[in-house]
Coordinates of C-alpha atoms in Angstrom, one line a residue:
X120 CA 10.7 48.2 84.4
X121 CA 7.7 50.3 83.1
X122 CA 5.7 49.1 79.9
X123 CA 6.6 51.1 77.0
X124 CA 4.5 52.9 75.0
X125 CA 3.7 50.2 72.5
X126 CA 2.6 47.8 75.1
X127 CA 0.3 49.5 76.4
X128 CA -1.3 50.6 73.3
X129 CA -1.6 46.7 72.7
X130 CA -2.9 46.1 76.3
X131 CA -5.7 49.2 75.8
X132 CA -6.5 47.2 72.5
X133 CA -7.1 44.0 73.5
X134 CA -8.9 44.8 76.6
X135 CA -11.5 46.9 74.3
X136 CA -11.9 44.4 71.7
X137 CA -12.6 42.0 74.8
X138 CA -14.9 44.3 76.1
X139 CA -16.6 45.1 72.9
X140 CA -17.3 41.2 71.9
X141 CA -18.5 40.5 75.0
X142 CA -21.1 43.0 74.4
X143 CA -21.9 42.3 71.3
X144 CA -22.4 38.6 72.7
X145 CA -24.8 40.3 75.1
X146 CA -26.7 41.8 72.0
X147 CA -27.2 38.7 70.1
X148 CA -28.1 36.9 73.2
X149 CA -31.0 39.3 74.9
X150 CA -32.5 39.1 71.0
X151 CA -34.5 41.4 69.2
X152 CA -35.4 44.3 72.2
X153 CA -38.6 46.8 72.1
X154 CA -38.6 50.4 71.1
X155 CA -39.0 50.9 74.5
X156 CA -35.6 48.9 75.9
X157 CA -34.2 50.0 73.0
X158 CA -34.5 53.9 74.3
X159 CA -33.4 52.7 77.5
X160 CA -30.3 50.8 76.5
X161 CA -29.5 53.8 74.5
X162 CA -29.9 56.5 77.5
X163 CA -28.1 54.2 79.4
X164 CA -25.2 53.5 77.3
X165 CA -24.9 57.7 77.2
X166 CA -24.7 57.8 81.0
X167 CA -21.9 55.4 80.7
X168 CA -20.3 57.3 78.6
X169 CA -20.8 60.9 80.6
X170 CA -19.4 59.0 83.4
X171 CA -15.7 58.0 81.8
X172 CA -15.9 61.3 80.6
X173 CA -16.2 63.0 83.9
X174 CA -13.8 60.1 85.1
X175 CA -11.3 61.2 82.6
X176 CA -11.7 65.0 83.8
X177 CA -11.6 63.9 87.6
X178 CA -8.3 62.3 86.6
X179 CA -10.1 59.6 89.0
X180 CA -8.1 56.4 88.7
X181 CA -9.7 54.0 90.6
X182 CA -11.4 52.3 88.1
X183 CA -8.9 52.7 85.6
X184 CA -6.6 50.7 87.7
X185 CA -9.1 48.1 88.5
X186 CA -9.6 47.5 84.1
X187 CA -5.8 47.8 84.3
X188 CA -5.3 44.9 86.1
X189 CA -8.0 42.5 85.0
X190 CA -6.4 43.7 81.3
X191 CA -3.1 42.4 82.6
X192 CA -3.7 39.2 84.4
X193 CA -5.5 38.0 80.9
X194 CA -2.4 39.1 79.0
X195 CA -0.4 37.2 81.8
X196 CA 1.4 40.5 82.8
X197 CA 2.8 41.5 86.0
X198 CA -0.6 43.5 87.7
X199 CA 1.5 45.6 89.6
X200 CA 2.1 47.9 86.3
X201 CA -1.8 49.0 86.7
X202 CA -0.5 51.5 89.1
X203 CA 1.8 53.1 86.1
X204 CA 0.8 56.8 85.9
X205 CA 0.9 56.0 81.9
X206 CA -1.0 53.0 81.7
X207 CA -4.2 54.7 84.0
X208 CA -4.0 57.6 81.9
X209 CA -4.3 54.9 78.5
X210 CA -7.0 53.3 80.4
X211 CA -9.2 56.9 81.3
X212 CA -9.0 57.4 77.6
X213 CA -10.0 54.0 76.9
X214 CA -13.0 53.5 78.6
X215 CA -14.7 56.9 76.9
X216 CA -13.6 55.0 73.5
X217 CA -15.0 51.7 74.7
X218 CA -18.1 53.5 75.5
X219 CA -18.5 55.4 72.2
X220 CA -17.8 52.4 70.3
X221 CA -20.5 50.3 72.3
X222 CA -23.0 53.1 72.1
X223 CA -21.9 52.8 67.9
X224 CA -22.0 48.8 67.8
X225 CA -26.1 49.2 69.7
X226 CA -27.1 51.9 67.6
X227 CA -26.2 50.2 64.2
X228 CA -25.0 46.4 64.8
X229 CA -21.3 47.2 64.0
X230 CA -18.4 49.5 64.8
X231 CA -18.0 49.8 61.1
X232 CA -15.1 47.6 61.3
X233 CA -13.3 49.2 64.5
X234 CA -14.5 46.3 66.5
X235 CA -11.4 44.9 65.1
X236 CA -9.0 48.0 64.6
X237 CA -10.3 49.8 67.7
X238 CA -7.3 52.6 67.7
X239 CA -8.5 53.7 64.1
X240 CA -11.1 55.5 65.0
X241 CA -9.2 57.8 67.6
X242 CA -5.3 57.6 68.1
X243 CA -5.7 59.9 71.1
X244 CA -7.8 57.0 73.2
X245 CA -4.5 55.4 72.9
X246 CA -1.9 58.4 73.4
X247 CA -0.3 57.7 76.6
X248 CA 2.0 61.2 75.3
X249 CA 0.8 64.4 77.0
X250 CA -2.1 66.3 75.2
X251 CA -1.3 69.2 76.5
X252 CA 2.2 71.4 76.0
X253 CA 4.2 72.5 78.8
X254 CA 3.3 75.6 80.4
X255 CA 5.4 78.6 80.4
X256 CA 5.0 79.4 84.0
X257 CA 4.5 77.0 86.9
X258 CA 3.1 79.2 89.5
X259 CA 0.5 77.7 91.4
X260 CA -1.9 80.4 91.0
X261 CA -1.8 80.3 87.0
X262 CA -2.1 76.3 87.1
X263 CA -4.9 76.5 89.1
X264 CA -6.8 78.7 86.7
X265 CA -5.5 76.7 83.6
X266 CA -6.5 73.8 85.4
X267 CA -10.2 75.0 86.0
X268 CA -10.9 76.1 82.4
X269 CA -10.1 72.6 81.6
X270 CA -12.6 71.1 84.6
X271 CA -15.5 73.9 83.8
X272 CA -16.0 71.9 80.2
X273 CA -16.5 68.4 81.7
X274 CA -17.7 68.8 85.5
X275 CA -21.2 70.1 87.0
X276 CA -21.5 73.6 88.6
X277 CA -21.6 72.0 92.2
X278 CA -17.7 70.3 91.7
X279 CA -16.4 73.0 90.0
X280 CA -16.8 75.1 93.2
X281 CA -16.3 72.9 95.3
X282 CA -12.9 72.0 93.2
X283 CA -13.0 75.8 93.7
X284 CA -12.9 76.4 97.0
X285 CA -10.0 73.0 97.8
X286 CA -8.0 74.8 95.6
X287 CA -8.5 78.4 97.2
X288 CA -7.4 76.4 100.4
X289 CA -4.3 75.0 98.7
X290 CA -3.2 78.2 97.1
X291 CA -4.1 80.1 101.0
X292 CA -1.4 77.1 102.2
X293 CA 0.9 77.1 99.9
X294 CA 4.7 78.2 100.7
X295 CA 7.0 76.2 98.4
X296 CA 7.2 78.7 95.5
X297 CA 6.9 77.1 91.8
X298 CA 5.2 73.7 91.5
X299 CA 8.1 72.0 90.2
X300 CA 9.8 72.4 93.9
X301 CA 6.8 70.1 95.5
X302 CA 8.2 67.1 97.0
X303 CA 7.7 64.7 99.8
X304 CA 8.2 66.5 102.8
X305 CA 6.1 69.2 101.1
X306 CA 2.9 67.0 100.6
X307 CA 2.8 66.1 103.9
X308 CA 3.5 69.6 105.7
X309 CA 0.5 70.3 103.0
X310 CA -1.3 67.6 104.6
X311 CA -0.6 68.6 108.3
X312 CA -1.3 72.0 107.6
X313 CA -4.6 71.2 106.5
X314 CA -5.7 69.3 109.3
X315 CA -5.2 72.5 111.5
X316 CA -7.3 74.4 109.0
X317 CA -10.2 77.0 110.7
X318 CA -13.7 76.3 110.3
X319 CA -15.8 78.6 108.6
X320 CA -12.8 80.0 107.1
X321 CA -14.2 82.3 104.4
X322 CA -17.7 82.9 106.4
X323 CA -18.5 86.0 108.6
X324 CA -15.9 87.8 110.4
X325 CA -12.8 85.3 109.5
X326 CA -13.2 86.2 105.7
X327 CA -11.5 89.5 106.5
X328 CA -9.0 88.0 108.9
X329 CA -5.3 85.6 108.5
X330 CA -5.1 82.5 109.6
X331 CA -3.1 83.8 112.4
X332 CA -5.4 86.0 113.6
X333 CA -7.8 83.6 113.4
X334 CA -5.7 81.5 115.6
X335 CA -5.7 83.5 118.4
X336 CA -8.8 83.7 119.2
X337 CA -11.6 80.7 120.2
X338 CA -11.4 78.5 116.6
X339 CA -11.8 74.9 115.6
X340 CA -10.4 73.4 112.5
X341 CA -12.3 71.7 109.9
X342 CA -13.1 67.8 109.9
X343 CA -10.9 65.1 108.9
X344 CA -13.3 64.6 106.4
X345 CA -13.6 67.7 104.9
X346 CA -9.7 67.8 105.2
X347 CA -9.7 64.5 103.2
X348 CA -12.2 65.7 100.6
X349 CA -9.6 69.1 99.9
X350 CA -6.6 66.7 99.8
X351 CA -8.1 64.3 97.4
X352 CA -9.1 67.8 95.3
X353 CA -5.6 68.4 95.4
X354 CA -4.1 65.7 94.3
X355 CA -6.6 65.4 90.8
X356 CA -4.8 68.5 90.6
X357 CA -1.4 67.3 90.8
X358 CA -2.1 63.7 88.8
X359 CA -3.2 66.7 85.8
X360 CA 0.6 68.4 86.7
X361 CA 2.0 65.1 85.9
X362 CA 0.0 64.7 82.7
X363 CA 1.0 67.9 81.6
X364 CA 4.9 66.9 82.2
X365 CA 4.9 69.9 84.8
X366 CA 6.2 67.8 87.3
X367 CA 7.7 64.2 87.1
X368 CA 5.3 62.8 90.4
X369 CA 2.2 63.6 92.0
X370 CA 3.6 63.5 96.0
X371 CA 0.3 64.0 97.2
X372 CA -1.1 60.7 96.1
X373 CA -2.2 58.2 98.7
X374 CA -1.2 61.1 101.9
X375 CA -4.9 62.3 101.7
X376 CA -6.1 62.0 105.6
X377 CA -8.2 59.9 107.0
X378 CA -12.1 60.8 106.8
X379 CA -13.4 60.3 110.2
X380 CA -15.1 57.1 110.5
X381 CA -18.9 57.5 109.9
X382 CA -20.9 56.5 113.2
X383 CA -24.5 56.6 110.6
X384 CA -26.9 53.7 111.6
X385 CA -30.5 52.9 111.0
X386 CA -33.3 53.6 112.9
X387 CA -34.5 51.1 115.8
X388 CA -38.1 50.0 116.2
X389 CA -38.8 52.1 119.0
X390 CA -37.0 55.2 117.8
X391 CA -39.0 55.3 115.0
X392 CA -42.1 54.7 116.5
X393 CA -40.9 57.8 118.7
X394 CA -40.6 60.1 115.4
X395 CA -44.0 59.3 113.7
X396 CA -45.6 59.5 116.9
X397 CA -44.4 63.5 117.0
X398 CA -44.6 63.9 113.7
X399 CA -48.6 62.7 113.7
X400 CA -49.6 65.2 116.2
X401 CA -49.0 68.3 114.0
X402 CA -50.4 69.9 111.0
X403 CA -48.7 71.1 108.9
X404 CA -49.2 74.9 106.4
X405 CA -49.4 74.5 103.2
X406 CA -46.0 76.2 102.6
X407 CA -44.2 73.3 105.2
X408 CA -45.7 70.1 103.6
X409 CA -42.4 69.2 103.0
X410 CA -42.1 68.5 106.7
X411 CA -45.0 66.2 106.5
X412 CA -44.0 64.1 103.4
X413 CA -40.3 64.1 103.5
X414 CA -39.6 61.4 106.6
X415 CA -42.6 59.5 105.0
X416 CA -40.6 59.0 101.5
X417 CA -37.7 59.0 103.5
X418 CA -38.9 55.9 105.3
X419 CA -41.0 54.9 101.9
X420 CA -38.3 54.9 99.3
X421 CA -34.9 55.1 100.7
X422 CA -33.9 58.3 98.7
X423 CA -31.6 60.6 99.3
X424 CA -33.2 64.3 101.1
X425 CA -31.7 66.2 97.9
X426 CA -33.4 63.8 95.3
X427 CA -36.6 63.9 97.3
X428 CA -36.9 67.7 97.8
X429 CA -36.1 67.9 93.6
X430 CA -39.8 66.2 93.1
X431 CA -41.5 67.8 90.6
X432 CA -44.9 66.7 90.3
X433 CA -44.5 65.4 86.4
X434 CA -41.8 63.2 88.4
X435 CA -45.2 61.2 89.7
X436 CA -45.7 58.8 87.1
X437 CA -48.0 55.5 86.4
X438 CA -46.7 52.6 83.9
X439 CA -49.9 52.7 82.9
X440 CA -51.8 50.6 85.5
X441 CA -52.2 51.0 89.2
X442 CA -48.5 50.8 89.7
X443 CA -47.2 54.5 90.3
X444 CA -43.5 55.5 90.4
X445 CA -40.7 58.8 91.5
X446 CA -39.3 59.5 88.3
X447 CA -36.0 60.1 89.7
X448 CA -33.7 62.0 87.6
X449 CA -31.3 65.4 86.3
X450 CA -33.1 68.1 86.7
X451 CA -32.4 72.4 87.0
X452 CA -33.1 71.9 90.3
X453 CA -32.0 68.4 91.4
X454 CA -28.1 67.6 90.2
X455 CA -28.3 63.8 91.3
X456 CA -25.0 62.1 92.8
X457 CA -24.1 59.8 90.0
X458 CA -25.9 58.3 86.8
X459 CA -26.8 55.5 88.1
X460 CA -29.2 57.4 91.0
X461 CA -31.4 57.9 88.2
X462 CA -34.0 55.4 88.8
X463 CA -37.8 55.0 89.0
X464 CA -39.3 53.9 92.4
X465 CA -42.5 52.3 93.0
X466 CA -44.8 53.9 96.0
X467 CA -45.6 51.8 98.9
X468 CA -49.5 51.6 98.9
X469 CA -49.9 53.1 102.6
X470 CA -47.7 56.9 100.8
X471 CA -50.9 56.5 98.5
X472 CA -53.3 56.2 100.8
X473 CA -51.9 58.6 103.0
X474 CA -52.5 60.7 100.2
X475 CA -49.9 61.5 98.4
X476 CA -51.4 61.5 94.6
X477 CA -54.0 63.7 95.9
X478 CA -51.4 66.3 97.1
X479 CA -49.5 65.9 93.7
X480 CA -52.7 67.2 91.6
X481 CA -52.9 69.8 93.9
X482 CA -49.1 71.2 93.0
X483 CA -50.4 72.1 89.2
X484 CA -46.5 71.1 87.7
X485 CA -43.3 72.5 89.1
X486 CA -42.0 71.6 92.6
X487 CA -43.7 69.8 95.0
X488 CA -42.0 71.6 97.7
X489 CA -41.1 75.2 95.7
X490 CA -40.8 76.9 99.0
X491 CA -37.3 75.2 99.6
X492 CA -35.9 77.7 96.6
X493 CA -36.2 80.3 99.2
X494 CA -34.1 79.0 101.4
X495 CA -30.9 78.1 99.1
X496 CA -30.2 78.3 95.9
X497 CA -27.4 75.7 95.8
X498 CA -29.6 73.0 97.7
X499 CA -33.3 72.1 98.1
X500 CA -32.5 70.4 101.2
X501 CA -30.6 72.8 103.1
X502 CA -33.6 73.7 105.4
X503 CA -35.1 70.8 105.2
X504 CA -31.6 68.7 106.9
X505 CA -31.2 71.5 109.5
X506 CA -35.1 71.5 110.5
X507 CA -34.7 67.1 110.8
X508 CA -31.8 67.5 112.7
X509 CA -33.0 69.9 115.1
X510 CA -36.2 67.9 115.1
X511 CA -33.9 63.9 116.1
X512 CA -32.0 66.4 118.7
X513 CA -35.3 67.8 120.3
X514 CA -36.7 64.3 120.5
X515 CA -33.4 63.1 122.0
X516 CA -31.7 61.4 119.3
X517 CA -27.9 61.7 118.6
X518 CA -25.6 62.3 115.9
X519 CA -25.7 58.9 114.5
X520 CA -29.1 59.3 113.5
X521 CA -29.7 61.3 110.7
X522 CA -31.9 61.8 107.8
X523 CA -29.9 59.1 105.8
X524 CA -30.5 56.8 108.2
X525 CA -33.2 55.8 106.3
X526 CA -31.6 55.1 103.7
X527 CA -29.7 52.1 105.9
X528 CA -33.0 51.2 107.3
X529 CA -34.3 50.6 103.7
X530 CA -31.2 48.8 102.6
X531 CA -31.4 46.7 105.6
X532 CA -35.5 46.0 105.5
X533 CA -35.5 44.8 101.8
X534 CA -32.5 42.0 102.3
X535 CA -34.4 40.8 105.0
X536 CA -37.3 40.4 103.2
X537 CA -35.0 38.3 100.5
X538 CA -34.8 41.0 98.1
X539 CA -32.8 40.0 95.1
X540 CA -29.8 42.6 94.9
X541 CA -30.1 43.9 91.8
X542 CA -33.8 44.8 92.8
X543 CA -31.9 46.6 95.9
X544 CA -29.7 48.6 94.2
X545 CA -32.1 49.7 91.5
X546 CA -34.3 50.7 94.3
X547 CA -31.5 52.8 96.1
X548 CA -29.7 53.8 93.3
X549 CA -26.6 51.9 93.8
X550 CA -23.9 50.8 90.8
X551 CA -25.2 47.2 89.1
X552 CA -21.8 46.0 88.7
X553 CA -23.2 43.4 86.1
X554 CA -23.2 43.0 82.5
X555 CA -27.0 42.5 82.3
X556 CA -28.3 44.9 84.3
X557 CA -25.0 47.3 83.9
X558 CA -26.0 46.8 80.1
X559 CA -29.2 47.4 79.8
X560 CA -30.3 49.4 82.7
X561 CA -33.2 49.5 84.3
X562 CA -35.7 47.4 86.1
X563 CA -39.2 48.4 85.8
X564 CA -41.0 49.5 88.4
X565 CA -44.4 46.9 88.2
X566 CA -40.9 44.0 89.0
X567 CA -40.1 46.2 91.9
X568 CA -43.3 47.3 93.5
X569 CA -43.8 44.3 94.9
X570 CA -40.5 44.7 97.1
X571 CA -41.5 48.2 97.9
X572 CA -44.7 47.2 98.9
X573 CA -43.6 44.4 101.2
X574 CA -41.7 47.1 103.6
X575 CA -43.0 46.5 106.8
X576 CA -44.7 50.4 107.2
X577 CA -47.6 49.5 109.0
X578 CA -46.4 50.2 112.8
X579 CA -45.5 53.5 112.1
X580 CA -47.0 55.1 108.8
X581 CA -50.6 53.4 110.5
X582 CA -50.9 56.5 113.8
X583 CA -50.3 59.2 110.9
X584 CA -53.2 61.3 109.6
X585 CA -53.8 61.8 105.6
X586 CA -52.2 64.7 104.6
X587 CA -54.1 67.9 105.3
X588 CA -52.7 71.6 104.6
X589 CA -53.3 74.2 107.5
X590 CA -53.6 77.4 105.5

């Protein structure tokens, strides 16, 4: 039997007021902070809260069920009512009202007494009833665009088209009439049906053509991942049908296919000895230093091609001493992957002396690389990924090594130096999943310079030249 409604208001309560005096423990035990922690508990404890919110606006469950069932194996419930469609809805609204409330109990010292009445402040955290009336019409086409107008308020410009474009695909594939009529059988026709989807549907000469046109000529369909990535936009979809009491299931959950298996590894010794070694023979014009730099702080930092080709050259920062830092966060021009890829990473010593501050002055604000903007103006590192591929290709590398690879290499390079994890994962830009550091953010770059700088760099950063432009 499902929880009733009272339960898990109770549940949601107790697992709040938990939460809440655990961090208030927290407070009293880290003692009186600095201006300067301070700040950064504060900016930190708002990127928590952005990210329940776009949680709650994904209708993305996965963490709501994991809360769920650590809130109901300390009540001594049965854990398999986590997977309730009512009880993750309770706990999406609950963690933005945990967050608020923790953000209210740093800012001041109390909740104003909701630390102990937590559903006063907002009976909605708590509503597991649907916020939103029934719609008149159940047409796919009009719940799509209802749906969107909801999304456009809480998600970035990047996942509201590509929520977008899954749910063009969806309404292209669709053949079962109202919404209320999906079922079973429907989800996975939906599901096969996407799996033989074209490639490049809606580029070039397909735009203007059916799918069975398309079909008869020389086609491929798109990846099992991409497939996977529409399906999973799909079913968000359906899990807000369900909230809405438009239908009584989401039968697309857990049919999503199978991404294909990434075959991504990290770059060999020899391999990239092989890269540098090309890469050291040319110069490079002034309008292509990104071609220079990027595999350096590739290699250097770990980053992600998108954050690095975002650098602005206010994003090159000192603490104040010798120690100098990528000021890695949101920009116009840089949408980062998460909140928690906002970060500050120390330079190795040998991207200084290569002469990378030097080059910075020479930028005089704005971009470091503002030639990418001419290339796309959804992503700074569209050229540069297609130019690194053809480069790996052309030097006889295959698909497994990519751009990202050295990412894994840095990953790899710092637990083998004995890197403490959290000094890994503030490096990369990787979830804390700990109260401390979860709490109170981030490490400063003078405690992890030290790991940066102990990267073993030397045997391949030692052949290249200091950076000089070719006008």
């Amino acid at each position: 039997m499902s929880l009733s409604h009272n339960q898990i208001k109770a549940l949601v309560k107790n697992w709040i007021t938990r939460e809440l005096e655990e961090f208030e423990n927290d407070l009293l035990s880290a003692g009186a902070m600095s201006r300067d922690d301070f700040i950064d508990a504060l900016d930190n404890q708002g990127n928590f809260l952005i990210e329940a919110r776009e949680r709650l606006g994904y209708r993305d469950t996965a963490r709501a069920r994991e809360k769920a069932t650590e809130a109901l194996r300390a009540e001594g419930m049965d854990t398999s009512h986590s997977a309730e469609p009512q009880v993750l809805n309770a706990f999406l609204h609950g963690e933005v009202e945990l967050c608020e409330l923790s953000e209210k109990l740093l800012r001041s010292g109390t909740t104003d007494g909701e630390i102990k009445r937590v559903t006063s402040s907002s009976a909605q955290a708590f509503d597991t009833e649907p916020t939103k009336e029934p719609t008149g019409s159940h047409m796919l086409s009009e719940l799509i665009s209802q749906f969107m107008d909801e999304q456009r308020a809480e998600l970035r410009d990047k996942t509201i088209r590509e929520y977008e474009t899954s749910l063009d695909v969806l309404n292209e594939l669709w053949e079962f009439g109202p919404v209320t009529s999906v079922s079973r059988d429907a989800a996975i026709r939906l599901r096969d049906s996407l799996l033989d989807y074209p490639l490049n549907r809606r580029k070039g000469r397909n735009s203007g053509l059916s799918l069975e046109e398309i079909k008869k000529q020389d086609w491929k369909p798109i990846s099992k991942t991409t497939a996977n990535k529409h399906y999973t936009r799909w079913s968000h979809f359906m899990s807000w049908c369900v909230e809405c009491e438009i239908i009584d299931k989401n039968h697309l959950q857990g049919k999503a296919p199978k991404a294909s298996r990434s075959t991504r590894r990290s770059w060999e010794p020899e391999e990239l000895s092989k890269l540098f070694k090309h890469l050291c023979s040319h110069t490079y014009r002034d309008d292509q230093s990104w071609k220079y730099w990027l595999p350096i702080l590739g290699l250097a930092t770990g980053a992600r091609i998108e954050e690095l080709c975002g650098i602005e050259s206010n994003d090159v920062k000192t603490d104040g001493s010798s120690h100098w830092y990528l000021d890695i966060v949101d920009s116009e021009v840089r949408r980062l992957k998460n909140e928690t890829s906002i970060r500050k990473v120390p330079l190795h010593e040998q991207v200084i002396g290569l002469g990378f501050l030097e080059f910075v002055r020479t930028r005089e604000g704005g971009l470091l690389f503002p030639e990418l903007e001419r290339y796309s103006s959804d992503s700074l590192s569209h050229e540069p990924s297609k130019w690194f591929g053809r480069l790996k290709s052309n030097l006889g590398f295959g698909k497994e090594l990519v751009f990202h690879s050295f990412r894994h290499l840095v990953r790899e390079l710092l637990h083998e130096a004995s890197t403490p994890d959290s000094c890994i994962k503030e490096i990369l830009g990787h979830d804390q999943n700990d109260v401390t550091f979860g709490t109170y953010g981030k490490i400063k770059p003078s405690t992890l310079k030290g790991h940066i700088d102990a990267l073993p760099l030397e045997p391949y950063l030692a052949s290249m030249r200091s950076y000089q432009s070719r006008s």
